[in-house]
């Protein structure tokens, strides 16, 4: 069985270049067709392909500097190395750098309003990979970085590009074909709104939630094939510019993912009463003609997708919505 360290050794030129200060930014992303379930936990390989939209200038900025000792500063606060989040970051740094690495200082911050309650592991591990690549002058390609960032968090594979990005599950046992690719489709009218229900930490990590779902949910066996089909179909609708079909499928895919979790034994439910009340308001408004669709990840917050021409109608129904223009200033 291949070990994570062997994959890093095979892809990153050793010895590493001399460490110098480097900074990198990666956008956060929201999956329109979700990743849920691993076929190999050790190599963090997914059971199904997924497709996301990146959030433009909302994301993580990470700086790496030479230092006397390892330090990690997250959003301006020093993080103790014994927290689970810090341990995950240092494990990734150790894999990337190999044995005998120099001490380094990592300073990382999310410019996503904390109140938006969006997870930061996708943009966090993509920005960390980009910053390590620059700090040690590794000159890795984005597909290689995407493949390696998977070891930090699966959704990070999709945070190396703006716009729509597909992460192919791949089928190689060592995961060498499991990385993301940008679709390179411009969709300037595409908009996202975040409806925050709770900005606190998740009740269970996505890793734990998906592992438990795969193991115990009687509804899970139908998920990987259906999720792969949704992913291919959403891509086709993106290429044809069919917004309604994208929105309908994205909402159905998210609800199907949550259904697999709710059928797990015992149930995993990230959605809260306020999430359901937002969905009821959305579905009622849709009957009155609002063309907007919802998606939810491993947390209670709702993300809406709609087109620019619908933005004021969305704000009428949801005055607290935080609007994002994912294609602003980008030439995908
Ligand atoms: C529901 O990427 O956080 O957001 O690979 O275990 O770190 P790990 O999981 P993670 O899972 C994301 C799950 C999701 C759907 C998605 O983003 O595709």
mmCIF file with all atom_site columns, C-alpha atoms in Angstrom, residues 12 30 125 147 150 167 175 208 233 257 303 315:
data_model
loop_
_atom_site.group_PDB
_atom_site.id
_atom_site.type_symbol
_atom_site.label_atom_id
_atom_site.label_alt_id
_atom_site.label_comp_id
_atom_site.label_asym_id
_atom_site.label_entity_id
_atom_site.label_seq_id
_atom_site.pdbx_PDB_ins_code
_atom_site.Cartn_x
_atom_site.Cartn_y
_atom_site.Cartn_z
_atom_site.occupancy
_atom_site.B_iso_or_equiv
_atom_site.pdbx_formal_charge
_atom_site.auth_seq_id
_atom_site.auth_comp_id
_atom_site.auth_asym_id
_atom_site.auth_atom_id
_atom_site.pdbx_PDB_model_num
ATOM 1  C CA . UNK A 1 12  ? 8.307   17.252 -4.993  1.00 0.00 ? 12  UNK A CA 1
ATOM 2  C CA . UNK A 1 30  ? -18.787 25.900 -2.846  1.00 0.00 ? 30  UNK A CA 1
ATOM 3  C CA . UNK A 1 125 ? -4.921  24.025 2.371   1.00 0.00 ? 125 UNK A CA 1
ATOM 4  C CA . UNK A 1 147 ? -3.477  16.430 -6.106  1.00 0.00 ? 147 UNK A CA 1
ATOM 5  C CA . UNK A 1 150 ? -6.062  16.598 -1.095  1.00 0.00 ? 150 UNK A CA 1
ATOM 6  C CA . UNK A 1 167 ? -12.383 17.355 -9.093  1.00 0.00 ? 167 UNK A CA 1
ATOM 7  C CA . UNK A 1 175 ? -4.591  8.729  -6.395  1.00 0.00 ? 175 UNK A CA 1
ATOM 8  C CA . UNK A 1 208 ? -16.150 12.151 10.572  1.00 0.00 ? 208 UNK A CA 1
ATOM 9  C CA . UNK A 1 233 ? -24.759 16.770 -16.016 1.00 0.00 ? 233 UNK A CA 1
ATOM 10 C CA . UNK A 1 257 ? -26.253 14.249 0.199   1.00 0.00 ? 257 UNK A CA 1
ATOM 11 C CA . UNK A 1 303 ? -25.811 29.272 -0.034  1.00 0.00 ? 303 UNK A CA 1
ATOM 12 C CA . UNK A 1 315 ? -32.560 40.579 -1.285  1.00 0.00 ? 315 UNK A CA 1
#
